[in-house]
Amino acid sequence: GAGVSQSPRYKVAKRGQDVALRCDPISGHVSLFWYQQALGQGPEFLTYFQNEAQLDKSGLPSDRFFAERPEGSVSTLKIQRTQQEDSAVYLCASSLGQMNEKLFFGSGTQLSVL
Amino acid sequence: DAKTTQPPSMDCAEGRAANLPCNHSTISGNEYVYWYRQIHSQGPQYIIHGLKNNETNEMASLIITEDRKSSTLILPHATLRDTAVYYCIVRDYNQGGKLIFGQGTELSVKP
C-alpha cells in the first residue's frame, strides 16, 4: 500500500547501544512527525519536519535523541547510548502539510532496551 | 499538555451506538477538534474532525456543542472491530499543527 512505512517493526538493543529508526512517509507529504508511546500511554510528540527543515524539536527528551530528514522525504530517528527508559513504540506520521490536513500514522517501531 | 478530558473506559453492546464524550473547556476559536483511534499494535487512525459545525463521514459523526466546550463522537452501529482507544484532540495550528494526545477512552464493544 501507499501508507507510512516504518522499519524495523521491532528492535531489541542492549543498554548503551545506538539505534536508528526509519520512516518512509507517504509520497508527496511535506510534514513529518515523530511520536513516542510508552506502554499504556497516549503518543507523545517528539519532533516535526516541514520538508527537510526541523521546525519543532521541543519534545525530544534529551540530547541523545536526534532526528533528520535530509532530502525532505525519508526520516531517521537516532537514539544514542540507549537506556531502559527509552523502551517504547516510536510512531511516525506524515501529512500534506496544508492547514487542516489529517496526519497518517505508521504502525511504529517497538524498541526494547535490555 | 493535552487540552481534553475523556473517561478512561467505556463499554458498548455490538450493534448499538457508541457515544464517546470529550471535554475541551479551554478551546480557542481557531482550534479544531480531532478524533483518532488506536487499535492494539497499530498506529493511530484518523476518524473525523470539526471546528464548530457537526460533521459526519463514513466512520462516525461528531457533535460539537454550541459553546464548543465539549463534543461527542458517535459510532452509529458499533462492531467488535471498533474496540480501540479513542483520542479526542484539540489541534492548534499555531504550534505547527502537531497533535497533542491525552490518555483517551478505551472502548470495549461486547457481543
XYZ file of N, CA, C and O in Angstrom, chain B residues 13-62:
200
model
N -22.546 -2.355 23.607
C -23.005 -3.616 23.032
C -22.891 -3.560 21.511
O -23.174 -2.522 20.884
N -22.495 -4.670 20.941
C -22.364 -4.760 19.491
C -23.691 -4.404 18.813
O -24.759 -4.848 19.239
N -23.623 -3.573 17.771
C -24.817 -3.166 17.049
C -25.476 -1.920 17.575
O -26.305 -1.308 16.896
N -25.090 -1.523 18.800
C -25.656 -0.293 19.368
C -24.747 0.876 19.045
O -23.604 0.718 18.621
N -25.293 2.084 19.266
C -24.479 3.289 19.053
C -23.526 3.479 20.226
O -23.904 3.307 21.385
N -22.300 3.849 19.908
C -21.312 4.198 20.937
C -21.161 5.710 20.935
O -20.904 6.309 19.881
N -21.370 6.317 22.104
C -21.271 7.771 22.244
C -20.108 8.099 23.172
O -20.171 7.845 24.374
N -19.050 8.656 22.609
C -17.843 8.927 23.386
C -17.729 10.430 23.652
O -17.588 11.224 22.729
N -17.782 10.825 24.941
C -17.737 12.250 25.260
C -16.318 12.782 25.405
O -15.376 12.029 25.688
N -16.209 14.094 25.236
C -14.914 14.761 25.407
C -15.152 16.186 25.866
O -16.002 16.894 25.310
N -14.439 16.604 26.907
C -14.487 17.986 27.360
C -13.246 18.736 26.922
O -12.127 18.226 27.055
N -13.459 19.920 26.377
C -12.329 20.787 25.959
C -12.718 22.221 26.272
O -12.880 23.053 25.380
N -12.844 22.514 27.569
C -13.402 23.790 28.016
C -12.504 24.985 27.704
O -12.975 26.126 27.704
N -11.205 24.752 27.441
C -10.290 25.877 27.181
C -10.005 26.062 25.698
O -9.083 26.777 25.329
N -10.817 25.451 24.859
C -10.573 25.520 23.414
C -10.662 26.957 22.919
O -11.487 27.744 23.388
N -9.803 27.316 21.974
C -9.804 28.659 21.392
C -10.548 28.656 20.061
O -10.815 27.612 19.485
N -10.832 29.864 19.582
C -11.666 29.994 18.398
C -11.117 29.356 17.136
O -11.881 28.951 16.263
N -9.798 29.253 17.025
C -9.211 28.718 15.798
C -8.741 27.271 15.959
O -8.021 26.753 15.104
N -9.117 26.628 17.027
C -8.682 25.261 17.281
C -9.747 24.254 16.874
O -10.913 24.380 17.242
N -9.313 23.247 16.122
C -10.194 22.187 15.672
C -10.216 21.040 16.673
O -9.234 20.779 17.371
N -11.304 20.299 16.682
C -11.402 19.063 17.455
C -11.196 17.891 16.489
O -11.897 17.774 15.480
N -10.225 17.064 16.798
C -9.920 15.871 16.010
C -10.181 14.626 16.853
O -9.959 14.627 18.062
N -10.601 13.557 16.166
C -10.716 12.260 16.812
C -9.881 11.252 16.038
O -9.977 11.160 14.797
N -9.069 10.511 16.788
C -8.294 9.396 16.260
C -8.605 8.174 17.110
O -9.017 8.298 18.262
N -8.374 6.997 16.556
C -8.463 5.799 17.360
C -7.230 4.935 17.110
O -6.587 5.032 16.066
N -6.933 4.097 18.094
C -5.759 3.244 18.002
C -6.141 1.832 18.422
O -6.486 1.609 19.594
N -6.070 0.963 17.459
C -6.298 -0.458 17.714
C -4.961 -1.055 18.125
O -3.912 -0.646 17.643
N -5.006 -2.023 19.005
C -3.798 -2.614 19.577
C -2.755 -2.941 18.507
O -3.066 -3.537 17.486
N -1.517 -2.499 18.768
C -0.360 -2.782 17.906
C -0.398 -2.061 16.558
O 0.362 -2.410 15.655
N -1.276 -1.088 16.437
C -1.301 -0.286 15.213
C -1.081 1.185 15.546
O -1.196 1.595 16.700
N -0.775 1.987 14.515
C -0.685 3.421 14.716
C -2.069 4.041 14.789
O -3.062 3.436 14.360
N -2.171 5.253 15.344
C -3.475 5.926 15.398
C -4.064 6.119 13.997
O -3.339 6.374 13.029
N -5.391 6.021 13.933
C -6.129 6.140 12.675
C -7.074 7.329 12.772
O -7.839 7.446 13.744
N -7.054 8.194 11.773
C -7.943 9.349 11.733
C -9.401 8.898 11.632
O -9.727 7.958 10.888
N -10.281 9.575 12.390
C -11.710 9.293 12.287
C -12.439 10.480 11.676
O -13.088 10.365 10.640
N -12.336 11.645 12.322
C -13.147 12.787 11.913
C -12.610 14.035 12.600
O -11.872 13.933 13.582
N -12.924 15.213 12.081
C -12.580 16.444 12.771
C -13.604 17.515 12.452
O -14.351 17.409 11.461
N -13.641 18.570 13.300
C -14.573 19.662 13.082
C -14.160 20.909 13.839
O -13.351 20.843 14.763
N -14.749 22.032 13.440
C -14.460 23.303 14.096
C -15.625 23.713 14.990
O -15.462 23.903 16.191
N -16.797 23.895 14.404
C -17.962 24.254 15.207
C -19.245 23.614 14.706
O -20.205 23.507 15.458
N -19.262 23.179 13.471
C -20.441 22.506 12.949
C -20.344 21.011 13.182
O -19.261 20.453 13.281
N -21.483 20.355 13.263
C -21.493 18.905 13.358
C -20.982 18.326 12.045
O -21.204 18.890 10.967
N -20.284 17.206 12.135
C -19.705 16.578 10.965
C -20.078 15.107 10.932
O -20.244 14.467 11.992
N -20.195 14.567 9.723
C -20.466 13.139 9.553
C -19.651 12.620 8.383
O -19.528 13.301 7.361
N -19.091 11.428 8.564
C -18.457 10.748 7.439
C -18.810 9.267 7.518
O -19.700 8.869 8.294
N -18.130 8.462 6.727
C -18.486 7.049 6.648
C -18.171 6.293 7.931
O -18.652 5.193 8.137
N -17.333 6.865 8.771
C -16.950 6.170 10.000
C -17.792 6.587 11.192
O -18.115 5.758 12.053
N -18.095 7.893 11.301
C -18.673 8.384 12.545
C -19.322 9.749 12.340
O -19.230 10.354 11.276
N -19.967 10.209 13.419
C -20.483 11.577 13.480
C -19.831 12.295 14.647
O -19.517 11.667 15.678
N -19.644 13.592 14.481
C -19.065 14.437 15.534
C -20.053 15.534 15.852
O -20.452 16.303 14.959
